[in-house]
Structures are given as C-alpha cells and as structure tokens.
Amino acid sequence: MSERSDLRYGGFTTLFYKEVLRFWKVASQTVAAPVLTALLYLLIFSHVLEGHVQVHGVAYTAFLIPGLVMMSVLQNAFSNSSSSLIQSKVTGNIVFVLLPPISYMEFFAAYVAASVVRGLVVGTGVLFATFWFAPLTFVEPIWILVFAVMGGAILGSLGVIAGIWADKFDQLAAFQNFLIMPLTFLSGVFYSINSLPPFWQKLSHWNPVFYMIDGFRHGFFGISDASPWLSLAVVGGCLVLLATFTLNLLKRGYKLRN
Amino acid sequence: MSPAIRIEQVSKRFGSTRALDNVDLEIEQGEFFGLLGPNGAGKTTLISALAGLVRVDTGNLSVMGYDVQSDYRAARRHLGVVPQELVFDPFFSVRESLKIQSGYFGIGDNDDWIDEILENLGLASRAGANMRMLSGGMKRRVLVAQALVHRPPVIVLDEPTAGVDVELRQTLWQFIKRLNEAGHTIVLTTHYLEEAENLCNRIAMLKDGRVVALDTTKQLLRRFSAHALRLRTGGVMPKELTSEATESGGWWSIPFNSFDEIEPLLVKIRTAGCEIDSLEIGKPDLEEVFIRVMQGAHHE
C-alpha cells in the first residue's frame, strides 16, 4: 500500500500548526486576557507615576509600554509551550506526538516557534491596546523584532523544559511563580535599573530577562541601561545554552520516552 | 521478506520491577497475532517499546525490518498503535484530529482515506464534533482511526474493546479483519479471550515479562484444552473417574479426546449408581488454555 506524501506537510509544520491552532481556539483566554492584564498595569502605574517620573528623559507611560509589551511576550511564550506539554502529559494525548516519526529537533522547533508566535501575537495586542496612552517612537525597529523573537524563543524553551519536567500542574505553577514571574517583574519592566541602589543594580545584571527588556526598549527610544550589543550577546548566549540543554533532554527522551 | 515485527532478547526494568525479561518474538507479515497475559505481564511495555515510547535496557526491536531506535522514522511510518488509555485532544474535532495526525506522518492530502476510515468505523456523522462531545465508545473509534491514518502495514491494538459496547466491537472487528485480509499485520492484546480465540491465528502468552507460551491458536487449544463432559450429579462421582474429573460450582468436568469415549464414561457413571441431573459437552476454549499456561508458569 503506497503512502501518499506531500512535502508541504511534515512533523515540524503540522506540530507547529497544531500548537498555534490550539492557543488560537481559546484566544479569549490566551490572547485577550493577557492584553487586558497589561492594560490594567498601564492604567494603574501611569495614573500614579505619570508626571512624577521620567526615565532617560522619556515620560513614564511611554517608558512603561515597551516593558509591558515585552513582559507579555515572555510570559505568554512560556505559558504556551509549558501548558500545552503538561496538559498533553496529564491527559495522555502526548502519545499522538510521540508515536509519529517526529525528530526531537522538530519537536523542539515546533513548540518553541509556536510559543514565539503566541508571544508576538499577545505583544502586538498589548502594543495596540496601550500605544494610545503615550507617544511612542520606533527608533530602531530591528532591535524590537530581534529581542522579541529571541526572548520569546528563550521563554518558549524554558516552557518546554518546565512542561517536560513537571508531572503535575502545581509543579508547573511553582516553576512559573517562583522563577519566571520574579525574573520578569525584577527585570526593569517598571523602572530603569539605574534608579536602583548599587547592590540591586549589580544583581539585575545577572538577570537575563533584564537584557531582553532593555534591548527591546532600545528599539523604541534608542536609549537603554546597557548597550544593545551587550544585551544581544547575553540573550543570544542564553538562547544557545537553553536550546542545547532542552535538545539534550528531548534526545534522551527525559520523562517522555520512559 | 522481513518479519512484520522482530523482538530479540529484549529486557526492561522499571526500578526493581522487571517488566520484560529476555523476550524473543517474531511476527510474520499478514498474521493476526494475539498477545495475551494478566495485568502487569508486560504486554503494554512491549508495545510501548515497539512504538518508541519506552527505551529498552537490552535487546533489539524492529518493525518491517526497520530498527525502532536507529531507524525510528521508517519504523514508526510502518506502525500504527491504538493505545490502551482513552486519550484525546480536547481542542479539536474528529476530522481535525485525523488531519493533524496525517500531517505528523507527512501526509497532506489524506481526505479520501480519512473519509473511508470514518465511514468504516461509523464516525462519519460525528466528523465535525469536538472530541469532548463524544461518548467513550466514539472516542475509542477515533483512537483506532488515528492509528490508521498513515495506512501502516503493522497495526497494534492494545485492548481496543475494553469497556465498549457490542456494536462497536462488531464494527471494529469487521474493519480490522478486512485490513488483515488486505495484508496488514494485526497484533492484538485483549482480556476478552473469546475475541482472541476467534480472531488470532497465533498467540503469545506473557507472564512476569516472559513469553510462557507461543503457538498457533489451534495448537494451544489442542495442547492445553480438550472437549469435556460436564455434568451435575445427584450422587457421588465414581472413584475411577475422580482422578481425571474436576469439580467446580457443583459441576463435574471430565475431559475426553474422542467422542467415542463419551458412552463408556456414561456407563461408568450409571453403573456406580450416580444419577445425572444435567449434562453438556464443553468445547476446548482459550480461557482454559490461559489458566493452565499461567498456572504452569507459576509453578516453574
């Protein structure tokens, strides 16, 4: 019996399509809700601080918007891969992905790419919902795109690790609440790290999410706490390290093929 | 021609539990093969190893000549597995699930075959329904359909009729029999021994991770089971018969090899003054074979 094949289809393409379709089918929960959350942050913080604070000569609300956009990109990229994997593992339907001839590279690429797409969709939504509140500039858009994609890919990879590692939803919640949330909230989304005491400034430089947000914000205003090239090097290095680690887990079949 | 499935010296441990112990098995192309055993015997582990869901400690497994580890892409393209658990993806409809599963195997334009599967499994009217809206039996049918979307030459069904109604069983077996007649190799695990007896040409029985019996269904029935005179008596069974007769629930069962033996048996019973209340002739069945093989394996 002959197998009809079509080069347009394959493990990566289909898994990527399935992952995007999965979050799109529940867009009110996966897209609209985080956009609303970011909008509420903006309304509250800008109400309190606008007129009192300027950062690098930029009005506070304008400074805050890129930070909120990037935070949404990162958090949603993490949520996409991690929640999809844990749901599939707990319900058992992960077998549908493990039985076909999908390589570990395709598996990784599809989950991470879909996470990046969700991050970008939510980030774009946040940008559209918030840019009415302050005049924004797009000085170097290439940095915006580069850091959004790379940041999304890093958090997407972390989501794959968390989704594979966690056996229960509460383990995944712990990963999210005790690692992802502190890293994103303490990364300069709401402030410039130059305004922090020296100790916290130094500590912030060990947080890779700071470089993602700082580099991303540089694309809007052309001003940042660190050089965008340094941020690119740190973010790129983190991506390579995390991707290598995740691929190794998948290649060994850690918690998936045992 | 390479065998449909070759399992060589396969062992697997989960902690201190030995799930598979030096399993050797070869299943030829076109066979309808039964893999039987009590719970925990290692059937699902063996199937999982074959499907690449579990990595074995030692040994080799291949599907249609393709090693499941070193040549996993080819091996998985030739294998369709219906998992034991009733799993589904709640985000998608039946047709979406089947199209996505086709895509995983690199098949884009698969609508004709999907329609045929849906029709044959009685799912055509529910093709657009979300998986969450289906009954357990319907979900089981979709699992079978998902295993068949890439037209695998080897199909493994891990307890496909567990907890499903008679109608689905009949629909499913008719379809699977047609696939077997068309040349597909079928491997079936089931606790319904009557199904295995009716469908499988050859059977392997597993216990504690080891193959304890492997033969054609006919040979197994001949070796381990026989016709039996089953009777309920009002008196005491003659002494000369009690050595070969077994009693269960008030019924005595006396095995015989030839129908010519029936009359002398009845004469002995009548001569002993034993009154017969009920009488029937029992056929050899796989359940008896199963019990005897498992008891034999236990005493080893």
XYZ file of C-alpha atoms in Angstrom:
558
model
C 0.000 0.000 0.000
C 1.505 3.297 -1.012
C 1.858 6.216 1.324
C 0.833 9.494 -0.241
C 3.193 12.144 0.955
C 3.389 15.835 0.413
C 6.492 17.845 1.155
C 4.403 20.758 2.403
C 3.476 18.602 5.361
C 5.697 17.055 7.968
C 6.315 16.705 11.643
C 7.504 20.237 12.269
C 4.924 22.018 10.081
C 1.982 20.079 11.469
C 3.050 20.252 15.098
C 3.687 23.987 14.763
C 0.286 24.458 13.084
C -1.411 22.369 15.773
C 0.213 24.352 18.575
C -0.785 27.689 17.044
C -4.328 26.440 16.370
C -4.543 25.191 19.959
C -3.947 28.606 21.518
C -5.939 30.414 18.840
C -9.029 28.310 19.567
C -9.056 29.705 23.094
C -7.864 33.204 22.155
C -10.039 34.915 24.750
C -8.003 33.122 27.406
C -4.596 33.048 25.700
C -4.554 36.429 23.922
C -7.306 38.773 25.120
C -6.811 38.106 28.858
C -3.057 38.940 28.966
C -3.693 42.046 26.842
C -6.284 43.208 29.376
C -3.906 42.474 32.285
C -1.142 44.553 30.677
C -3.611 47.375 30.027
C -4.625 47.376 33.692
C -0.964 47.569 34.744
C -0.521 50.549 32.448
C -3.612 52.350 33.700
C -2.685 51.923 37.360
C 1.047 52.673 37.157
C 0.721 55.551 34.713
C -2.069 57.083 36.842
C 0.188 57.009 39.897
C 3.544 57.885 38.351
C 2.945 59.895 35.161
C 4.052 63.492 35.803
C 6.245 62.418 38.711
C 8.768 60.194 36.987
C 10.798 60.408 33.787
C 13.290 57.747 32.688
C 16.162 58.660 30.347
C 14.151 61.788 29.558
C 11.155 59.710 28.430
C 7.707 60.158 30.008
C 6.903 57.302 32.389
C 3.883 55.941 30.492
C 5.850 55.842 27.231
C 8.763 54.151 29.062
C 6.416 51.585 30.594
C 4.689 50.475 27.384
C 7.640 48.598 25.765
C 8.357 46.925 29.109
C 4.773 45.698 29.379
C 4.783 44.538 25.764
C 7.980 42.546 26.255
C 6.841 41.131 29.596
C 3.670 39.878 27.880
C 5.705 38.373 25.043
C 7.905 36.493 27.508
C 5.234 35.284 29.898
C 2.957 34.088 27.121
C 5.746 32.355 25.240
C 6.493 30.416 28.431
C 2.824 29.652 29.040
C 2.253 28.312 25.554
C 4.795 25.514 25.471
C 4.610 24.666 29.172
C 0.808 24.480 29.407
C 0.472 22.553 26.170
C 3.014 19.951 27.244
C 1.739 19.487 30.786
C -1.852 19.153 29.529
C -0.781 16.606 26.942
C 1.201 14.661 29.520
C -1.509 14.680 32.175
C -4.302 13.743 29.748
C -2.076 11.264 27.923
C -2.568 12.683 24.428
C 1.192 13.333 24.175
C 1.297 9.869 22.542
C -0.153 11.395 19.376
C 3.074 13.393 19.033
C 5.413 10.653 20.275
C 4.149 7.856 18.016
C 4.765 9.548 14.629
C 8.230 9.909 13.060
C 8.885 13.361 14.532
C 12.525 14.017 15.474
C 13.461 15.689 18.740
C 14.711 18.689 16.731
C 11.330 19.064 15.001
C 9.570 18.650 18.342
C 11.669 21.400 19.922
C 11.433 23.758 16.946
C 7.659 23.408 16.647
C 6.899 24.046 20.320
C 9.328 26.980 20.538
C 8.181 28.550 17.252
C 4.531 28.345 18.324
C 5.485 29.934 21.654
C 7.183 32.790 19.819
C 4.078 33.279 17.673
C 1.833 33.453 20.727
C 4.244 35.848 22.432
C 4.294 38.087 19.358
C 0.502 37.990 18.952
C -0.046 38.954 22.595
C 2.767 41.556 22.446
C 1.222 43.126 19.361
C -2.139 43.140 21.094
C -0.663 44.885 24.140
C 1.049 47.433 21.887
C -2.201 48.238 20.078
C -4.127 48.467 23.338
C -1.618 50.763 25.041
C 0.025 52.986 22.472
C -2.957 55.367 22.593
C -1.878 56.417 26.068
C 1.545 57.862 25.235
C 3.520 58.993 22.179
C 5.809 56.137 21.156
C 8.781 56.226 18.811
C 10.254 53.295 16.891
C 13.862 54.443 16.512
C 15.445 51.096 15.632
C 12.655 48.564 14.876
C 15.102 45.779 14.062
C 16.088 45.597 17.762
C 12.414 45.364 18.681
C 11.938 42.376 16.413
C 15.219 40.653 17.297
C 14.709 40.847 21.058
C 11.018 39.920 20.859
C 11.781 36.792 18.821
C 14.849 35.756 20.810
C 13.210 36.486 24.168
C 10.124 34.534 23.098
C 12.322 31.632 21.990
C 14.185 31.582 25.329
C 10.983 31.553 27.358
C 9.458 29.053 24.922
C 12.451 26.761 25.584
C 12.065 27.246 29.329
C 8.400 26.331 28.875
C 9.394 23.107 27.112
C 11.763 22.253 29.986
C 9.120 23.052 32.603
C 6.424 21.147 30.692
C 8.626 18.062 30.379
C 9.910 18.224 33.951
C 6.589 18.844 35.720
C 4.394 15.831 36.415
C 1.567 17.867 37.925
C 0.035 21.281 37.358
C 1.174 22.574 40.750
C 4.810 21.794 39.895
C 4.446 23.858 36.754
C 2.776 26.649 38.740
C 5.746 26.633 41.134
C 8.157 26.958 38.205
C 6.118 29.884 36.883
C 5.533 31.639 40.217
C 8.985 31.224 41.746
C 11.179 31.591 38.682
C 9.505 33.161 35.671
C 7.446 35.806 37.487
C 10.300 37.158 39.673
C 12.691 37.178 36.716
C 10.266 39.177 34.561
C 8.995 41.542 37.263
C 12.506 42.334 38.537
C 13.972 42.994 35.122
C 13.276 46.693 34.591
C 9.764 46.431 33.149
C 8.507 49.124 35.510
C 11.729 51.052 36.175
C 15.258 51.717 34.958
C 17.773 49.678 36.918
C 19.890 52.852 37.136
C 17.375 54.074 39.708
C 18.159 51.093 41.975
C 20.718 51.007 44.796
C 24.169 49.692 43.627
C 23.643 46.179 45.061
C 20.318 45.656 43.233
C 21.766 47.189 40.076
C 24.576 44.614 40.117
C 22.119 41.811 40.856
C 19.892 42.921 37.978
C 22.811 42.489 35.598
C 22.709 38.757 36.405
C 19.088 38.555 35.289
C 18.985 37.657 31.562
C 15.418 38.961 31.272
C 16.759 42.455 32.045
C 18.792 42.334 28.792
C 15.753 41.165 26.802
C 13.625 44.060 28.023
C 16.415 46.624 27.888
C 17.375 45.669 24.322
C 13.722 45.620 23.267
C 13.152 49.069 24.758
C 16.271 50.349 22.992
C 14.494 49.687 19.696
C 11.763 52.168 20.687
C 13.760 55.044 22.175
C 17.390 54.436 21.123
C 18.256 54.688 24.828
C 18.860 51.833 27.260
C 20.573 50.932 30.526
C 23.012 48.574 28.768
C 24.441 48.542 25.243
C 22.069 46.679 22.883
C 25.061 44.724 21.589
C 25.838 43.504 25.100
C 22.150 42.618 25.514
C 22.216 40.762 22.196
C 25.275 38.780 23.262
C 23.723 37.831 26.623
C 20.342 36.947 25.120
C 21.952 35.031 22.244
C 24.193 33.130 24.641
C 21.238 32.231 26.861
C 19.253 31.030 23.859
C 22.067 28.764 22.668
C 22.597 27.352 26.165
C 18.911 26.719 26.821
C 18.273 25.281 23.359
C 21.228 22.908 23.764
C 20.027 21.829 27.200
C 16.426 21.321 26.018
C 17.501 19.408 22.915
C 19.607 17.157 25.099
C 16.617 16.410 27.331
C 14.474 15.619 24.306
C 17.156 13.480 22.695
C 17.423 11.392 25.869
C 13.641 11.128 25.998
C 13.678 12.547 29.542
C 10.242 11.908 31.122
C 8.724 11.462 27.675
C 10.000 8.143 26.396
C 10.381 6.265 29.661
C 10.774 -10.948 3.336
C 11.478 -9.405 6.738
C 9.079 -10.228 9.556
C 6.478 -7.611 10.443
C 7.855 -7.482 13.977
C 11.095 -8.876 15.345
C 11.833 -8.732 19.065
C 15.232 -10.065 20.112
C 16.411 -10.586 23.691
C 14.505 -7.581 24.964
C 14.675 -6.735 28.652
C 13.399 -3.732 30.533
C 13.356 -2.842 34.199
C 11.409 -0.120 35.984
C 13.335 0.261 39.218
C 13.296 -3.153 40.883
C 10.457 -4.406 38.688
C 11.441 -6.492 35.710
C 8.840 -5.573 33.096
C 10.377 -7.554 30.212
C 12.751 -10.460 30.650
C 14.656 -11.611 27.553
C 11.658 -11.544 25.261
C 12.121 -13.125 21.840
C 9.272 -12.935 19.379
C 8.824 -12.846 15.644
C 5.554 -11.984 13.944
C 5.263 -12.626 10.226
C 3.679 -10.249 7.753
C -0.065 -10.761 7.363
C -0.532 -12.536 10.703
C -3.387 -11.819 13.114
C -1.397 -12.213 16.309
C -2.615 -12.237 19.901
C -0.522 -11.038 22.808
C -2.166 -12.244 25.990
C -1.336 -12.124 29.651
C -2.629 -10.978 33.017
C -2.341 -7.360 34.131
C 1.290 -6.410 34.649
C 2.569 -9.190 32.401
C 4.470 -6.727 30.206
C 2.173 -6.506 27.163
C 1.858 -2.718 27.174
C 5.567 -2.268 27.930
C 6.390 -4.451 24.938
C 4.049 -2.444 22.706
C 5.450 0.828 24.071
C 8.991 -0.352 23.317
C 7.928 -1.249 19.808
C 6.377 2.195 19.344
C 9.421 4.007 20.752
C 7.531 5.208 23.830
C 9.846 3.252 26.115
C 13.545 2.590 25.639
C 14.589 -0.949 26.489
C 17.649 -1.821 28.579
C 18.886 -4.560 26.269
C 17.844 -6.160 23.004
C 16.539 -5.029 19.649
C 13.135 -4.422 18.163
C 12.267 -3.851 14.531
C 9.137 -3.179 12.501
C 9.152 -4.412 8.898
C 12.914 -4.709 9.162
C 13.464 -1.193 10.495
C 15.081 -0.850 13.912
C 12.827 1.151 16.225
C 15.776 3.168 17.591
C 18.350 3.607 14.841
C 15.769 3.790 12.029
C 12.863 5.135 14.050
C 11.341 7.235 11.274
C 10.839 4.266 8.941
C 9.794 2.000 11.827
C 7.118 4.428 13.018
C 5.813 5.019 9.483
C 5.140 1.294 9.255
C 3.447 1.019 12.633
C 0.023 2.135 13.853
C -0.725 1.841 17.557
C -4.105 2.081 19.250
C -3.219 2.943 22.844
C -4.965 1.303 25.758
C -5.839 4.566 27.533
C -8.815 6.528 26.241
C -6.882 9.687 25.309
C -7.910 12.591 23.106
C -7.054 16.203 22.404
C -9.972 18.323 23.641
C -9.140 21.275 21.401
C -10.001 19.604 18.116
C -12.822 17.971 16.197
C -12.648 14.370 14.975
C -11.664 15.399 11.450
C -9.105 17.940 12.680
C -7.529 15.272 14.896
C -7.218 12.910 11.938
C -5.837 15.584 9.597
C -3.273 16.641 12.207
C -2.271 13.014 12.781
C -1.869 12.572 8.997
C 0.336 15.667 8.880
C 2.644 14.232 11.545
C 3.329 11.390 9.127
C 3.975 13.766 6.226
C 0.651 13.117 4.524
C -1.133 16.241 3.370
C -3.951 15.300 1.028
C -5.491 12.468 3.037
C -9.187 13.356 2.918
C -10.273 10.336 0.856
C -8.684 7.858 3.224
C -9.923 9.772 6.280
C -13.462 9.633 4.863
C -13.107 5.900 4.291
C -11.901 5.296 7.850
C -14.676 7.465 9.288
C -17.262 5.566 7.243
C -15.913 2.147 8.222
C -15.777 2.990 11.899
C -19.226 4.570 11.971
C -17.826 8.024 12.681
C -18.886 9.876 9.510
C -21.808 11.646 11.177
C -19.582 12.875 14.040
C -16.639 14.074 11.926
C -17.238 17.726 12.827
C -17.904 17.118 16.514
C -15.404 18.202 19.133
C -13.672 15.266 20.796
C -15.025 16.319 24.196
C -18.577 15.811 22.962
C -18.106 12.142 22.053
C -19.061 9.127 24.139
C -16.367 6.742 25.377
C -17.083 4.281 22.579
C -16.844 7.014 19.942
C -13.563 8.251 21.393
C -12.248 4.686 21.181
C -13.197 4.596 17.490
C -11.290 7.842 16.890
C -8.221 6.288 18.549
C -8.443 3.427 16.074
C -8.868 5.903 13.213
C -5.828 7.901 14.344
C -3.696 4.763 14.284
C -4.764 4.058 10.708
C -4.417 7.485 9.050
C -0.994 6.684 7.601
C -2.045 3.230 6.359
C 0.503 1.341 8.433
C 1.273 -2.242 7.345
C 1.523 -3.243 11.016
C -1.322 -2.349 13.370
C -1.120 -2.887 17.123
C -4.338 -2.734 19.116
C -3.796 -2.573 22.870
C -7.090 -3.694 24.415
C -9.204 -1.837 21.842
C -12.535 -3.195 23.062
C -12.071 -2.599 26.790
C -15.336 -1.181 28.095
C -17.029 -0.709 24.735
C -20.391 -1.911 23.526
C -21.148 -4.897 21.323
C -21.939 -2.751 18.291
C -18.514 -1.111 18.300
C -16.806 -4.449 18.763
C -18.544 -5.880 15.737
C -17.888 -2.775 13.603
C -14.271 -2.674 14.710
C -13.532 -6.354 14.142
C -15.191 -6.354 10.729
C -12.961 -3.451 9.681
C -9.814 -4.911 11.233
C -10.478 -8.289 9.624
C -10.793 -6.585 6.232
C -7.468 -4.809 6.828
C -5.883 -8.140 7.774
C -7.281 -9.753 4.625
C -5.781 -6.876 2.652
C -2.348 -7.824 4.001
C -1.987 -5.747 7.179
C -0.379 -7.448 10.131
C -2.521 -7.164 13.243
C -1.257 -7.526 16.798
C -3.959 -7.626 19.425
C -3.862 -7.567 23.189
C -7.120 -8.227 24.945
C -8.558 -9.653 28.125
C -11.527 -10.969 26.115
C -10.085 -14.392 25.334
C -13.030 -15.334 23.162
C -12.098 -12.465 20.820
C -8.511 -13.651 20.645
C -9.618 -17.231 20.019
C -11.892 -16.206 17.158
C -9.542 -13.701 15.525
C -5.918 -14.668 16.095
C -4.016 -17.267 14.089
C -1.153 -17.305 16.558
C -0.874 -16.344 20.204
C 1.883 -15.493 22.641
C 1.204 -15.503 26.362
C 3.245 -13.329 28.659
C 3.712 -13.605 32.388
C 6.053 -11.529 34.539
C 7.713 -10.146 31.421
C 8.442 -13.558 29.885
C 6.874 -15.402 26.962
C 5.418 -18.525 28.578
C 3.549 -19.871 25.550
C 3.813 -19.253 21.829
C 1.961 -21.256 19.231
C -0.877 -21.247 16.759
C -4.279 -20.872 18.379
C -5.243 -24.369 17.193
C -2.152 -25.950 18.700
C -2.601 -24.158 22.008
C -6.189 -25.367 22.229
C -5.083 -28.890 21.346
C -2.245 -28.905 23.873
C -3.895 -27.270 26.830
C -7.592 -27.761 26.397
C -9.917 -30.573 25.386
C -13.577 -31.427 24.968
C -15.120 -32.211 28.325
C -18.207 -33.917 29.549
C -19.764 -31.516 32.010
C -22.353 -32.910 34.374
C -24.200 -32.212 37.574
C -24.924 -35.368 39.572
C -27.239 -36.323 42.393
C -24.777 -38.851 43.818
C -21.088 -39.409 44.377
C -18.727 -39.476 41.390
C -17.202 -42.977 40.844
C -13.691 -43.312 42.288
C -12.127 -44.341 38.981
C -13.285 -41.041 37.466
C -12.425 -38.602 40.237
C -8.712 -38.683 39.324
C -9.409 -37.146 35.908
C -12.563 -35.194 36.778
C -12.539 -31.721 38.280
C -15.375 -30.167 40.247
C -16.372 -26.534 40.245
C -19.626 -24.978 41.429
C -21.394 -28.348 41.617
C -20.407 -29.266 38.031
C -18.027 -32.099 37.281
C -15.871 -31.803 34.193
C -14.316 -34.923 32.629
C -12.024 -34.291 29.666
C -12.032 -36.592 26.635
C -10.163 -36.674 23.344
C -12.617 -38.559 21.176
C -16.401 -38.619 21.090
C -16.154 -42.415 21.238
C -15.150 -42.052 24.891
C -18.460 -40.483 25.910
C -20.537 -43.652 26.052
C -18.096 -45.659 28.234
C -17.864 -42.683 30.593
C -21.635 -42.524 30.948
C -21.771 -46.276 31.538
C -19.254 -45.977 34.386
C -21.313 -43.222 35.980
C -24.581 -45.122 35.598
C -23.044 -48.373 36.888
C -21.859 -46.566 40.015
C -25.483 -45.582 40.656
C -24.782 -41.966 40.158
C -27.800 -40.045 38.906
C -27.190 -37.333 36.287
C -29.241 -34.133 36.750
C -27.735 -32.079 33.899
C -25.302 -32.870 31.124
C -23.497 -30.899 28.447
C -20.431 -31.175 26.238
C -17.868 -28.413 26.689
C -15.638 -27.317 23.788
C -11.933 -26.512 24.163
C -11.537 -22.821 24.910
C -8.735 -20.330 25.251
C -9.741 -19.370 28.760
C -8.848 -22.867 29.942
C -5.594 -22.688 27.970
C -4.816 -19.335 29.530
C -5.456 -20.556 33.066
C -3.388 -23.694 32.580
C -0.491 -21.844 30.983
C -0.474 -19.209 33.715
C -0.678 -21.854 36.452
C 2.112 -23.801 34.759
C 4.241 -20.675 34.541
C 3.525 -20.016 38.208
C 4.772 -23.466 39.243
C 8.027 -23.144 37.264
